[in-house]
PDB file of C-alpha atoms and ligand atoms in Angstrom:
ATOM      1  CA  UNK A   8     -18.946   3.978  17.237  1.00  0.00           C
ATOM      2  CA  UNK A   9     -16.385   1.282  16.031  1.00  0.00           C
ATOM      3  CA  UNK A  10     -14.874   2.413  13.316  1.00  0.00           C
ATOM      4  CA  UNK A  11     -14.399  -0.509  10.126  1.00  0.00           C
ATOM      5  CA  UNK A  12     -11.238  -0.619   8.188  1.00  0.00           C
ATOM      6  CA  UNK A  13     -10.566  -1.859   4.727  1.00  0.00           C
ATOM      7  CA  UNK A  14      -7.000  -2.682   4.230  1.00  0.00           C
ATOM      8  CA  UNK A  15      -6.087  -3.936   0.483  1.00  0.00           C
ATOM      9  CA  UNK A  16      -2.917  -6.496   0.402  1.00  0.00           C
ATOM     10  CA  UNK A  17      -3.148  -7.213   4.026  1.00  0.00           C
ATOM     11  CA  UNK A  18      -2.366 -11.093   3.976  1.00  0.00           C
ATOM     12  CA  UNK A  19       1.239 -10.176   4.043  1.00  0.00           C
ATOM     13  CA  UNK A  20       4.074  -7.353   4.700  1.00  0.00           C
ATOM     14  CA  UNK A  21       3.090  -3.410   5.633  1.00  0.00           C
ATOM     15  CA  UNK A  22      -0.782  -4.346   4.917  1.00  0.00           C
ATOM     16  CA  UNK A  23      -0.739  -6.809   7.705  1.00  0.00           C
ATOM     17  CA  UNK A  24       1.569  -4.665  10.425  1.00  0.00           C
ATOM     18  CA  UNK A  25      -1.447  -1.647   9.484  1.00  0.00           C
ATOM     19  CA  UNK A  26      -4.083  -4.422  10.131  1.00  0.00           C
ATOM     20  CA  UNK A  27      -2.836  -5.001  13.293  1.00  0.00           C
ATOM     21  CA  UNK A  28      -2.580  -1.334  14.327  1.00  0.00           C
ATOM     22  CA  UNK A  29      -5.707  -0.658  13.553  1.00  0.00           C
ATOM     23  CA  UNK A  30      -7.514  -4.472  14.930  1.00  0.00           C
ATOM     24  CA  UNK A  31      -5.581  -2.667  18.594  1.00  0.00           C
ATOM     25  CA  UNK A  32      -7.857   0.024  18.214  1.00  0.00           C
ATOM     26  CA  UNK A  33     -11.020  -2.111  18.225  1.00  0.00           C
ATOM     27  CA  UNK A  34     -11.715  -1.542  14.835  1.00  0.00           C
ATOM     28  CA  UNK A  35     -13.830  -4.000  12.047  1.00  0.00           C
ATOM     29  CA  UNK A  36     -10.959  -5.188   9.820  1.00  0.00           C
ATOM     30  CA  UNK A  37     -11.756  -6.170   6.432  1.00  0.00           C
ATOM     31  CA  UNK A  38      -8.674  -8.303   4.641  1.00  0.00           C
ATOM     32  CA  UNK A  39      -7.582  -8.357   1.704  1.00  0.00           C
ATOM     33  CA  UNK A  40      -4.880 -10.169  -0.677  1.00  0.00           C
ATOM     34  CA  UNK A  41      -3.663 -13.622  -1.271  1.00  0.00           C
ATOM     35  CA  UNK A  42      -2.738 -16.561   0.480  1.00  0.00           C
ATOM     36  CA  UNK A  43      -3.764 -20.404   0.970  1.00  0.00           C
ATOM     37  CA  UNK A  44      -6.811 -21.239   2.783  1.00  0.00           C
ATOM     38  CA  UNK A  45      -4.378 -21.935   6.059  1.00  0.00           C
ATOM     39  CA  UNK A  46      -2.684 -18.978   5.728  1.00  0.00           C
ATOM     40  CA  UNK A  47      -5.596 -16.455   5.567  1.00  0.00           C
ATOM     41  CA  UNK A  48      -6.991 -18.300   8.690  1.00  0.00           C
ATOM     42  CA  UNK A  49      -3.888 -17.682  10.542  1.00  0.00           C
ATOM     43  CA  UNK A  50      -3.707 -13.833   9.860  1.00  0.00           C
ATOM     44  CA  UNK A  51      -7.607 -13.420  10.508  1.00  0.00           C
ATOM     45  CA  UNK A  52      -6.856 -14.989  13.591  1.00  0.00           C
ATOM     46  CA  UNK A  53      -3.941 -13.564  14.599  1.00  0.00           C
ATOM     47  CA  UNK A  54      -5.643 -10.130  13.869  1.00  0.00           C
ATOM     48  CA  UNK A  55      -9.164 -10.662  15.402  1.00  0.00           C
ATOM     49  CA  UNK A  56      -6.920 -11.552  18.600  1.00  0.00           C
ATOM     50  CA  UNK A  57      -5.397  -8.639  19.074  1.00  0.00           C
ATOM     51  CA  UNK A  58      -9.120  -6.779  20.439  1.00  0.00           C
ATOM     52  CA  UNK A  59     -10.331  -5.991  16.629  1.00  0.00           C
ATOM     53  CA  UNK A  60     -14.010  -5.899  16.254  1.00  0.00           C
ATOM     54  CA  UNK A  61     -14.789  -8.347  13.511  1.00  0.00           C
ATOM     55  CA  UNK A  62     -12.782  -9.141  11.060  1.00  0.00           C
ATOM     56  CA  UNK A  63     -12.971 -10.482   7.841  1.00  0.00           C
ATOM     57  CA  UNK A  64     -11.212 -11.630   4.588  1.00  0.00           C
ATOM     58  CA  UNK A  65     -12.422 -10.461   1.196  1.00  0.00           C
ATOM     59  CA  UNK A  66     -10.363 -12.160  -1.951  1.00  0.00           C
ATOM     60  CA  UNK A  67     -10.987  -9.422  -4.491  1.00  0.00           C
ATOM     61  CA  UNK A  68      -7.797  -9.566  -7.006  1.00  0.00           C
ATOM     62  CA  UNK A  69      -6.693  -5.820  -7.316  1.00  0.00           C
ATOM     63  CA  UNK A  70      -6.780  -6.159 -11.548  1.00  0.00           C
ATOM     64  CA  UNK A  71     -10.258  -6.770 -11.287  1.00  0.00           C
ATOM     65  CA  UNK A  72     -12.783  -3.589 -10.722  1.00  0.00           C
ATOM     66  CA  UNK A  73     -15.881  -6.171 -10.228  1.00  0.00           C
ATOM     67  CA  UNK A  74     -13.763  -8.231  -7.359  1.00  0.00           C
ATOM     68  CA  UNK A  75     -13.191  -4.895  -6.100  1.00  0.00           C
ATOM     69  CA  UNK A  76     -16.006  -3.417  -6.392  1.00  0.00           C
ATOM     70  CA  UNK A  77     -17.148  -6.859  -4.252  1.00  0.00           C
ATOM     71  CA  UNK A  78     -14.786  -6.049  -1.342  1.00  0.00           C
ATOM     72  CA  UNK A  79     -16.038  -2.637  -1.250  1.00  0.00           C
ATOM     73  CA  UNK A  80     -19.651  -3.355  -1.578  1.00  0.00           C
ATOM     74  CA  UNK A  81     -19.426  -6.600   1.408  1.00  0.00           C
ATOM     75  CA  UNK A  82     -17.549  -3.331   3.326  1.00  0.00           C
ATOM     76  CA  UNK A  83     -21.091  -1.645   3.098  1.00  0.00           C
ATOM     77  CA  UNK A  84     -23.468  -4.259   3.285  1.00  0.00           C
ATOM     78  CA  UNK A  85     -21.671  -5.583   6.557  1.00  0.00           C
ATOM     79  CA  UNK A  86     -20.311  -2.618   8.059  1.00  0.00           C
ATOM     80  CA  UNK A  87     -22.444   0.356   6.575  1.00  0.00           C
ATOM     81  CA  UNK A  88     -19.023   1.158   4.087  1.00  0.00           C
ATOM     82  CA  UNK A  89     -15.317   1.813   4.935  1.00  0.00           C
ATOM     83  CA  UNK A  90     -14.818   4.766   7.275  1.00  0.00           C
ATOM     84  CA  UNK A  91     -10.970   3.980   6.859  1.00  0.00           C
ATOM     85  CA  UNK A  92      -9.398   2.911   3.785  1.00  0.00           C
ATOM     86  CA  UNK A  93      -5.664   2.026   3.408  1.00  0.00           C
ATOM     87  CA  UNK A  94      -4.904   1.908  -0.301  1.00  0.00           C
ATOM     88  CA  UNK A  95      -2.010  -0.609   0.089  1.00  0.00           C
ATOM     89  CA  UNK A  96      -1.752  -3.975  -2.138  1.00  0.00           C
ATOM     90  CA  UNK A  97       1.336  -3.176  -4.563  1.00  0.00           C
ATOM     91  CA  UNK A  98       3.137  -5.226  -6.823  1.00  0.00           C
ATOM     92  CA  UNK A  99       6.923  -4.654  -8.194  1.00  0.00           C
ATOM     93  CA  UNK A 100       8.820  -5.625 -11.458  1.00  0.00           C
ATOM     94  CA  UNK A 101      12.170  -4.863 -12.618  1.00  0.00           C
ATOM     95  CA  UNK A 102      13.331  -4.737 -15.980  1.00  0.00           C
ATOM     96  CA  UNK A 103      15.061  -2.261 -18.600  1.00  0.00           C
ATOM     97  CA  UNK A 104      12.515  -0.625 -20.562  1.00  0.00           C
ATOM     98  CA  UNK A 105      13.111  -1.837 -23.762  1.00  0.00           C
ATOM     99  CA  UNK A 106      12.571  -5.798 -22.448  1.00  0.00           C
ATOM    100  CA  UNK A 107       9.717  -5.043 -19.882  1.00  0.00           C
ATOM    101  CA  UNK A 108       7.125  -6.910 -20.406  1.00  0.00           C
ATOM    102  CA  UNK A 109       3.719  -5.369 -21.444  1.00  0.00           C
ATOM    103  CA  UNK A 110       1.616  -7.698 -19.278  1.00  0.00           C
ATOM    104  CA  UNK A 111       3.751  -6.413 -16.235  1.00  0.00           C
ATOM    105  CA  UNK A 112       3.243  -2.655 -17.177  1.00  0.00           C
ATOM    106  CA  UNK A 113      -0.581  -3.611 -17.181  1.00  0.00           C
ATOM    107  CA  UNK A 114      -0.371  -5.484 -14.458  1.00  0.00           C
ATOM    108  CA  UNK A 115       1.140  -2.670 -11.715  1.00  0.00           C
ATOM    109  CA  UNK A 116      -0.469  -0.322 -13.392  1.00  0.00           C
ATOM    110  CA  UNK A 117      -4.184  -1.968 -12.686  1.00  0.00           C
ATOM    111  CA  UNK A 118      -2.932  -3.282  -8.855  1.00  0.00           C
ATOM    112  CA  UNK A 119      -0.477   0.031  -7.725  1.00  0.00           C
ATOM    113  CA  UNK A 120      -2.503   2.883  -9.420  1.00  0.00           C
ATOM    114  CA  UNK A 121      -6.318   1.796 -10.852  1.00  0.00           C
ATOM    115  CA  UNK A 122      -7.367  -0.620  -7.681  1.00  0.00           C
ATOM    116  CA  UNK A 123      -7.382   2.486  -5.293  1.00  0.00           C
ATOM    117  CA  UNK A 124      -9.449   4.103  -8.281  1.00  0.00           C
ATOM    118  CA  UNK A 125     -12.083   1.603  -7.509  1.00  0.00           C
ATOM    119  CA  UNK A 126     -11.926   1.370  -4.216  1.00  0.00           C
ATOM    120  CA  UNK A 127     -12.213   4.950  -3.338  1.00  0.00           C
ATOM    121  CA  UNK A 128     -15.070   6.106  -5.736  1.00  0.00           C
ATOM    122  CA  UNK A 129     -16.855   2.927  -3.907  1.00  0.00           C
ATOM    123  CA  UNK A 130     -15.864   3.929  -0.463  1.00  0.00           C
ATOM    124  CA  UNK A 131     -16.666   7.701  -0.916  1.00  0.00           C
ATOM    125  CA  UNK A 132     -20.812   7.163  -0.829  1.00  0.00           C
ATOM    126  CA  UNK A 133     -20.983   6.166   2.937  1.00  0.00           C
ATOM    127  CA  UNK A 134     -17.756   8.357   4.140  1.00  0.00           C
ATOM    128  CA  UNK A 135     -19.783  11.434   2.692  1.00  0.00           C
ATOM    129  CA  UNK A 136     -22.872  10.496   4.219  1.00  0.00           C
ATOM    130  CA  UNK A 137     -21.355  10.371   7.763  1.00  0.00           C
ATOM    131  CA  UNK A 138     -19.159  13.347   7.463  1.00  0.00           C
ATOM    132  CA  UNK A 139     -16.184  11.399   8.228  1.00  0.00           C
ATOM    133  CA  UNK A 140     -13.654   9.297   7.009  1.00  0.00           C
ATOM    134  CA  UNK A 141      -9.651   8.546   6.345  1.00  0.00           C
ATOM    135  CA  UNK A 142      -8.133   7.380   2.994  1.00  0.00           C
ATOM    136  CA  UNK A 143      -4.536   6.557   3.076  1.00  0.00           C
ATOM    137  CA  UNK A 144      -2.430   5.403  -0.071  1.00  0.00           C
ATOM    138  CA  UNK A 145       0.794   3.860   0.244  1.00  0.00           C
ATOM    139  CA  UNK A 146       2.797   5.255  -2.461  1.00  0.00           C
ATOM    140  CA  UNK A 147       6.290   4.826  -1.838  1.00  0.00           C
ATOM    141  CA  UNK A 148       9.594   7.154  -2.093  1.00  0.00           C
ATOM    142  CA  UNK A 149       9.404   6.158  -5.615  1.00  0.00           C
ATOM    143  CA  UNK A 150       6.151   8.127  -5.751  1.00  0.00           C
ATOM    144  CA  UNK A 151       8.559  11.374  -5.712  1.00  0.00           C
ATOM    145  CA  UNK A 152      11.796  10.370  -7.489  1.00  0.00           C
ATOM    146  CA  UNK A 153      12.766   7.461  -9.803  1.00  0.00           C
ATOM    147  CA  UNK A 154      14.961   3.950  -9.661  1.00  0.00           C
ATOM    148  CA  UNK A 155      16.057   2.402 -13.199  1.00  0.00           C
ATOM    149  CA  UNK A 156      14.607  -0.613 -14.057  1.00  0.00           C
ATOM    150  CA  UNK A 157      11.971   0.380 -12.271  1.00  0.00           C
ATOM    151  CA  UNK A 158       9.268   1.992 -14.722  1.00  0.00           C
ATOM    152  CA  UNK A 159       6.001   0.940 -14.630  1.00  0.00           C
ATOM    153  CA  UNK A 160       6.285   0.863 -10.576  1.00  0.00           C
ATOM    154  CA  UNK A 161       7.459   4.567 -10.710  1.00  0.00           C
ATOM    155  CA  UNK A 162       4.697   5.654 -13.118  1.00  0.00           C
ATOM    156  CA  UNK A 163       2.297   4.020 -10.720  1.00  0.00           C
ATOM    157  CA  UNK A 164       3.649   5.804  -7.885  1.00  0.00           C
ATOM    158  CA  UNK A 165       3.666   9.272  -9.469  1.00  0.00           C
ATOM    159  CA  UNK A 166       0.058   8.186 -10.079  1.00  0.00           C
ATOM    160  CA  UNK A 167      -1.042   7.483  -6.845  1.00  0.00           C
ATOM    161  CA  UNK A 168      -0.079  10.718  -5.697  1.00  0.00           C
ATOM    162  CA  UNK A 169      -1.877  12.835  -8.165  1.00  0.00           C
ATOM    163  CA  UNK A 170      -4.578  10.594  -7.380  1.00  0.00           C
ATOM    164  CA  UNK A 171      -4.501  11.236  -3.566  1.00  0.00           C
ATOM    165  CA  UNK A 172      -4.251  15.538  -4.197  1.00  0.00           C
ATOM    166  CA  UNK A 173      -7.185  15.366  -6.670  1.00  0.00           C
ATOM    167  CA  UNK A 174      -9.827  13.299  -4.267  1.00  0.00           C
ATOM    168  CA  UNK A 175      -8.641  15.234  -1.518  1.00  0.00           C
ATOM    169  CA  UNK A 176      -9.621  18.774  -2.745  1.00  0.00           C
ATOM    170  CA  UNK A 177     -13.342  16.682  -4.014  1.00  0.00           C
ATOM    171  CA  UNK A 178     -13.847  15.703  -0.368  1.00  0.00           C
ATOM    172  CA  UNK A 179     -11.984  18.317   1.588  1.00  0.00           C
ATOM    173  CA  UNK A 180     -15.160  19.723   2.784  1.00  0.00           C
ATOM    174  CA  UNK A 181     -17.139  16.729   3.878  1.00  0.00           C
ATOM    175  CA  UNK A 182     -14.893  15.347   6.620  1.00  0.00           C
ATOM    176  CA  UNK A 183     -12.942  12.894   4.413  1.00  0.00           C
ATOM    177  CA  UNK A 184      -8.580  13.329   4.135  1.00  0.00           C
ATOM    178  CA  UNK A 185      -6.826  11.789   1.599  1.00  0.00           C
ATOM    179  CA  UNK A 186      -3.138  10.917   1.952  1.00  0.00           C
ATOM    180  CA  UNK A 187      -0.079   9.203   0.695  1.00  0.00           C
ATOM    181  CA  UNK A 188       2.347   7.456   2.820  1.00  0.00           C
ATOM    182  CA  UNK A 189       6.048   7.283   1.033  1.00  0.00           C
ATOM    183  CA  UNK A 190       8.478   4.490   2.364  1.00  0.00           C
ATOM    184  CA  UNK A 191      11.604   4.181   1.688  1.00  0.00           C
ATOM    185  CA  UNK A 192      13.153   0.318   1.602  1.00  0.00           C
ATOM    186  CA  UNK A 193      11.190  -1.627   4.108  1.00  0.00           C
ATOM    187  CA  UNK A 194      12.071  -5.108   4.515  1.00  0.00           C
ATOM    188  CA  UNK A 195       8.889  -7.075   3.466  1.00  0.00           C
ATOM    189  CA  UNK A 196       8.444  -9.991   0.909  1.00  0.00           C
ATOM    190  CA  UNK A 197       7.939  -7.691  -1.855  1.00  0.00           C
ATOM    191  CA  UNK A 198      11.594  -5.989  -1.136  1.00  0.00           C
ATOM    192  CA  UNK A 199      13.007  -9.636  -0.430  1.00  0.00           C
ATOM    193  CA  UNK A 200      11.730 -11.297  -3.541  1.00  0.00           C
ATOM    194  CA  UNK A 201      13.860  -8.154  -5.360  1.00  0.00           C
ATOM    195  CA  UNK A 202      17.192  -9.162  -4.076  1.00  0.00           C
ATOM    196  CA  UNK A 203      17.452 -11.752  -6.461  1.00  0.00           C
ATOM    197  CA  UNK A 204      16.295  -9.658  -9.818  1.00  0.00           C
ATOM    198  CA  UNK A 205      17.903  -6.931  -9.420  1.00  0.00           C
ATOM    199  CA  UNK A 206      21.506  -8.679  -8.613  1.00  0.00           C
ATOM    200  CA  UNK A 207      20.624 -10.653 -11.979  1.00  0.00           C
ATOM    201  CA  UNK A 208      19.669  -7.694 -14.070  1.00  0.00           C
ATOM    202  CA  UNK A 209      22.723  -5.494 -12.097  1.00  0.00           C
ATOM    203  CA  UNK A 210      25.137  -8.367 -12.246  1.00  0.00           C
ATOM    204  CA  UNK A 211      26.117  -7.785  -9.016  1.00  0.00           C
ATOM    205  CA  UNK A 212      26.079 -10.154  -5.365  1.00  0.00           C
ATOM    206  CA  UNK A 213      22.850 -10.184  -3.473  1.00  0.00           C
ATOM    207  CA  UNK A 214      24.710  -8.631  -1.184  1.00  0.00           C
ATOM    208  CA  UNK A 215      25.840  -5.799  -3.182  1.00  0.00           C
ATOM    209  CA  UNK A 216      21.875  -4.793  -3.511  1.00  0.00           C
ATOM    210  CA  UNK A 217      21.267  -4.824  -0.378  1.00  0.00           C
ATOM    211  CA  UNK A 218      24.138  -2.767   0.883  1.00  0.00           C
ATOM    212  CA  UNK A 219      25.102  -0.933  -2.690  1.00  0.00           C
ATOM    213  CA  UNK A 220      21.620  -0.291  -4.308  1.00  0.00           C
ATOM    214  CA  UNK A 221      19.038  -0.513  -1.429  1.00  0.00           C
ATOM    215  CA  UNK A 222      20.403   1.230   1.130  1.00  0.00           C
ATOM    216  CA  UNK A 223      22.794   3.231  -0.645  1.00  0.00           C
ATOM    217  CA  UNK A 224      20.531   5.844  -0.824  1.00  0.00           C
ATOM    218  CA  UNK A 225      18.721   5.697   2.598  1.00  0.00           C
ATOM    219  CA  UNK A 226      20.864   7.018   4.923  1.00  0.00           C
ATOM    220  CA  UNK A 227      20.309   6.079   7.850  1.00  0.00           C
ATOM    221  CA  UNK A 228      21.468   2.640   6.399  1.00  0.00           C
ATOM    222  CA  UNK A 229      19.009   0.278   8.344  1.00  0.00           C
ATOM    223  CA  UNK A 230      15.419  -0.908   6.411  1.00  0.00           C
ATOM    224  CA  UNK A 231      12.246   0.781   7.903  1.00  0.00           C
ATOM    225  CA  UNK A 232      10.038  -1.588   9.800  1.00  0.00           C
ATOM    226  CA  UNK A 233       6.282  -2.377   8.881  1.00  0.00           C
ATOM    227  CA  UNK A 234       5.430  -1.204  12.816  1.00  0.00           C
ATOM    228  CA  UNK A 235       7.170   2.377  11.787  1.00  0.00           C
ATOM    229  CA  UNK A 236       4.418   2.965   8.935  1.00  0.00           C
ATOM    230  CA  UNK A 237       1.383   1.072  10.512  1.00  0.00           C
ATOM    231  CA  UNK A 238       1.795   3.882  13.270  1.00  0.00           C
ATOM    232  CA  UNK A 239       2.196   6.593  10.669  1.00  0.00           C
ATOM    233  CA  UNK A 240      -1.025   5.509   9.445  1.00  0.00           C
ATOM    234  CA  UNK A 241      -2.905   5.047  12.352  1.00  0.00           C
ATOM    235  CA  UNK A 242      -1.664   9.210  13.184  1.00  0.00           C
ATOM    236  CA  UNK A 243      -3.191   9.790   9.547  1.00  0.00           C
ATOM    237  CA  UNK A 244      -6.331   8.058  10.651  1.00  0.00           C
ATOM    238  CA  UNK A 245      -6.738   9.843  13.384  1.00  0.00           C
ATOM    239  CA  UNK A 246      -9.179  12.780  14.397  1.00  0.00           C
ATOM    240  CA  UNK A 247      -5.975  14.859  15.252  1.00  0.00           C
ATOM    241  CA  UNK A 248      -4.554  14.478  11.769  1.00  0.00           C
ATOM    242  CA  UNK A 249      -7.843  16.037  10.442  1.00  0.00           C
ATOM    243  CA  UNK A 250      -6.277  19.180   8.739  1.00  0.00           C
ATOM    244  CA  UNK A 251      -3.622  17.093   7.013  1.00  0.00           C
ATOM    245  CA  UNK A 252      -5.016  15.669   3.423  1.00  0.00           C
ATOM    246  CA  UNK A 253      -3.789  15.946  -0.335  1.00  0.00           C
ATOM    247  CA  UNK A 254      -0.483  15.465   0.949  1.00  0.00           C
ATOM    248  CA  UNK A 255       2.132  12.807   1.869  1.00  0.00           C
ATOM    249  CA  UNK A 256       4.534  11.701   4.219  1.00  0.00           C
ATOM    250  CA  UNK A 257       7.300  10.603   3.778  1.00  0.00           C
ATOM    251  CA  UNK A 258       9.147   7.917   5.902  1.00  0.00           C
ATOM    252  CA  UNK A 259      12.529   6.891   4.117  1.00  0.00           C
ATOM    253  CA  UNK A 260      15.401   7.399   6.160  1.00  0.00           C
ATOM    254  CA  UNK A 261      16.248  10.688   4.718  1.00  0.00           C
ATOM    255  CA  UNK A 262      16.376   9.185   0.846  1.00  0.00           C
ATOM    256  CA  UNK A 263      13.989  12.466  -1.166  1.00  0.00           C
ATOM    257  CA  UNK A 264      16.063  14.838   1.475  1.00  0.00           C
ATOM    258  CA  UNK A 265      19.175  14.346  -1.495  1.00  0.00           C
TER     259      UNK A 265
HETATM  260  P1  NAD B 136       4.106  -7.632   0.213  1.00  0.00           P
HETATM  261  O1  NAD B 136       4.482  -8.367  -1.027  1.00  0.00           O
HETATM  262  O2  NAD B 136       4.652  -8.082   1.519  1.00  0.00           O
HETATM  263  O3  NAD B 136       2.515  -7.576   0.354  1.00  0.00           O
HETATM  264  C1  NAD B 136       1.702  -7.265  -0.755  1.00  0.00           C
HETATM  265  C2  NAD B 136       0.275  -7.617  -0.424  1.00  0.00           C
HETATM  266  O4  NAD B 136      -0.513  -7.333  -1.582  1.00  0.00           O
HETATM  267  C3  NAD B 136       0.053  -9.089  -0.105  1.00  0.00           C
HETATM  268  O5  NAD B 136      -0.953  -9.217   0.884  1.00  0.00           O
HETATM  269  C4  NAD B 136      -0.446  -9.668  -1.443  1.00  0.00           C
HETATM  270  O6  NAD B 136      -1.235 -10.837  -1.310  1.00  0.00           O
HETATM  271  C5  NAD B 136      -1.257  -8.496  -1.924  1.00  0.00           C
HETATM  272  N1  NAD B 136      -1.494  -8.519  -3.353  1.00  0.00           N
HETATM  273  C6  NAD B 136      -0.600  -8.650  -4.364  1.00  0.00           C
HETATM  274  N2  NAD B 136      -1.228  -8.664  -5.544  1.00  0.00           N
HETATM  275  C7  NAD B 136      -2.548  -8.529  -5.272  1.00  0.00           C
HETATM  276  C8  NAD B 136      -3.711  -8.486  -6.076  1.00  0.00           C
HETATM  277  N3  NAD B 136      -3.647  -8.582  -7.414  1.00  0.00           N
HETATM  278  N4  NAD B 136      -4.900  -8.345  -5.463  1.00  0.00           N
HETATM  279  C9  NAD B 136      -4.988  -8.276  -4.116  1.00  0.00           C
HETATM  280  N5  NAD B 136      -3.921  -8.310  -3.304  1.00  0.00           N
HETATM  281  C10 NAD B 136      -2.719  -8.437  -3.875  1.00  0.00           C
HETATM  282  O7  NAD B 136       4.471  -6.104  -0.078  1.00  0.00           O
HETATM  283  P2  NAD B 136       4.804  -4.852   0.873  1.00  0.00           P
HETATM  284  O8  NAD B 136       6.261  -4.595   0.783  1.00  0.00           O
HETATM  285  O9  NAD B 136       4.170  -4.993   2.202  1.00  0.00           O
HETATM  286  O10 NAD B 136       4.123  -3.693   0.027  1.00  0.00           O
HETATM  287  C11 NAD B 136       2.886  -3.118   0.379  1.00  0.00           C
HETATM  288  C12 NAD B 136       2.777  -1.749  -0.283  1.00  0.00           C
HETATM  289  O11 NAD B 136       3.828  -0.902   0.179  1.00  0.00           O
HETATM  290  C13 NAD B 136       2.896  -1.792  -1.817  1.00  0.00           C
HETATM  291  O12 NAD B 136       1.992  -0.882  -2.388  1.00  0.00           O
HETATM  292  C14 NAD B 136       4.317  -1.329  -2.050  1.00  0.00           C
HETATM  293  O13 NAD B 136       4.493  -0.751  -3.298  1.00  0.00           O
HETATM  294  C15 NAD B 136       4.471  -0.324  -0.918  1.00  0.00           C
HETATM  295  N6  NAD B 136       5.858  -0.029  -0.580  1.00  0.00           N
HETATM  296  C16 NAD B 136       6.683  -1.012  -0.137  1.00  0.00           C
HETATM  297  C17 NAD B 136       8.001  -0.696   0.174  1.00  0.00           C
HETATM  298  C18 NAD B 136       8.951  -1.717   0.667  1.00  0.00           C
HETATM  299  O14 NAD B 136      10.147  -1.415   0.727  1.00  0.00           O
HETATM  300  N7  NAD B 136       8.512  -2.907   1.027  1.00  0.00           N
HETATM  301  C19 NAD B 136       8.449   0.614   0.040  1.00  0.00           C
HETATM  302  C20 NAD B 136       7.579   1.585  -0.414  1.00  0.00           C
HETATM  303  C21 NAD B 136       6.272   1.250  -0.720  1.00  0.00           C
END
């Protein structure tokens, strides 16, 4: 049966690349995130043409549980629910402690940790009554160590993984895993639109992040690519990867290996 796929910040970055992966399986693709009017037609395109079943865009904003509890409920009334969920919209802010702002704290807080919250107690119903079904979060390598600057991202993180253990053991017998994926630095918007801050609140080149901060601690030196964790969660959503769950994965160039 074609399996459906709910993808969460999949207008841009690793949420698209996983949108992809999965619209080359055949799957129902259900979008997510934000974008003008042109440029969510051009990724619904672009992903309904690559052999997805249907595919559709759903606006829900991630700080709002009755947007998401929208997405999730046009997931079941189109698709009979989400058999795979990808937990991925995530926002980043970098300050010192003392001057970050509380608005931003809230703000990652509700879209990196609370969103998946809501969108897994809503997906849960339908994945119980078939006996089947894949959640994958995408934490990040800050989901196992810390960055300064870097706190209410890293608190998120941390979050998302208790998160993923604690649903995992609640479903573990009905067919349902529940995992984190961990990235190190991949180059997407969100890790662009950094560059900047951090050299301002570092005093240091843009060039200096990139080479000093970024991948200073990856070691293989090179950014991983969106295509390198879309495949590591298509493996996750796979029957074969049926006895992994309350766990994560880590894919960060050998960064939590020091
Ligand atoms: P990105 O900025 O390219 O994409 C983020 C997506 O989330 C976009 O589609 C955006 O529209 C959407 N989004 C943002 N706020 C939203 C909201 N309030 N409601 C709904 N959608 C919203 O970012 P990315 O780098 O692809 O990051 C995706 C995920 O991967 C995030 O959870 C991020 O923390 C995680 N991650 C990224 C890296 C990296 O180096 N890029 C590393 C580890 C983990």
């Amino acid at each position: 049966m074609t399996k459906t796929a709910v993808i969460t910040g999949s207008t841009s970055g690793i949420g698209l690349a996983i949108a992809k992966a999965f619209a080359k399986t055949g799957a129902n693709i259900v979008l997510n995130g934000f974008g003008s009017a042109d440029e969510i037609r051009t990724v619904t395109d672009e992903v309904a043409g690559l052999g997805a079943g249907t595919v559709l865009h759903h606006p829900a904003d991630m700080t709002k549980p009755a947007e998401i509890a929208d997405l999730m409920a046009t997931a079941v009334a189109r698709f009979g629910g989400a058999d795979i969920l990808v937990n991925n919209a995530g926002v980043q802010f970098v300050e010192k402690i003392e001057d970050f702002p509380v608005e931003q704290w809230d703000r990652i807080i509700a879209i990196n940790l609370s969103s998946s919250f809501h969108t897994i107690r809503a997906a849960i119903p339908a994945m119980k009554q078939k006996g089947w079904g894949r959640i994958v979060n995408i934490a990040s390598a800050h989901g196992l160590v810390a960055s300064p600057f870097k706190s209410a991202y890293v608190a998120a993180k941390h979050g998302i993984m208790g998160l993923t253990k604690t649903v995992a053991l609640e479903v573990a017998e009905n067919g349902i895993t529940v995992n984190s994926i961990c990235p190190g630095y991949v180059l997407t918007p969100l890790v662009e639109k950094q560059i900047p801050d951090q050299a301002r609140t570092r005093g240091i080149t843009e060039e200096q992040v990139i080479n000093e901060v970024m991948l200073k601690g990856q070691p293989t030196k090179k950014f991983i690519t969106v295509e390198q964790v879309a495949s590591l969660a298509l493996y996750l959503a796979s029957d074969e990867a049926a006895q992994i769950t309350g766990t994560h994965v880590s894919m960060d160039g050998g960064w939590t290996a020091q």
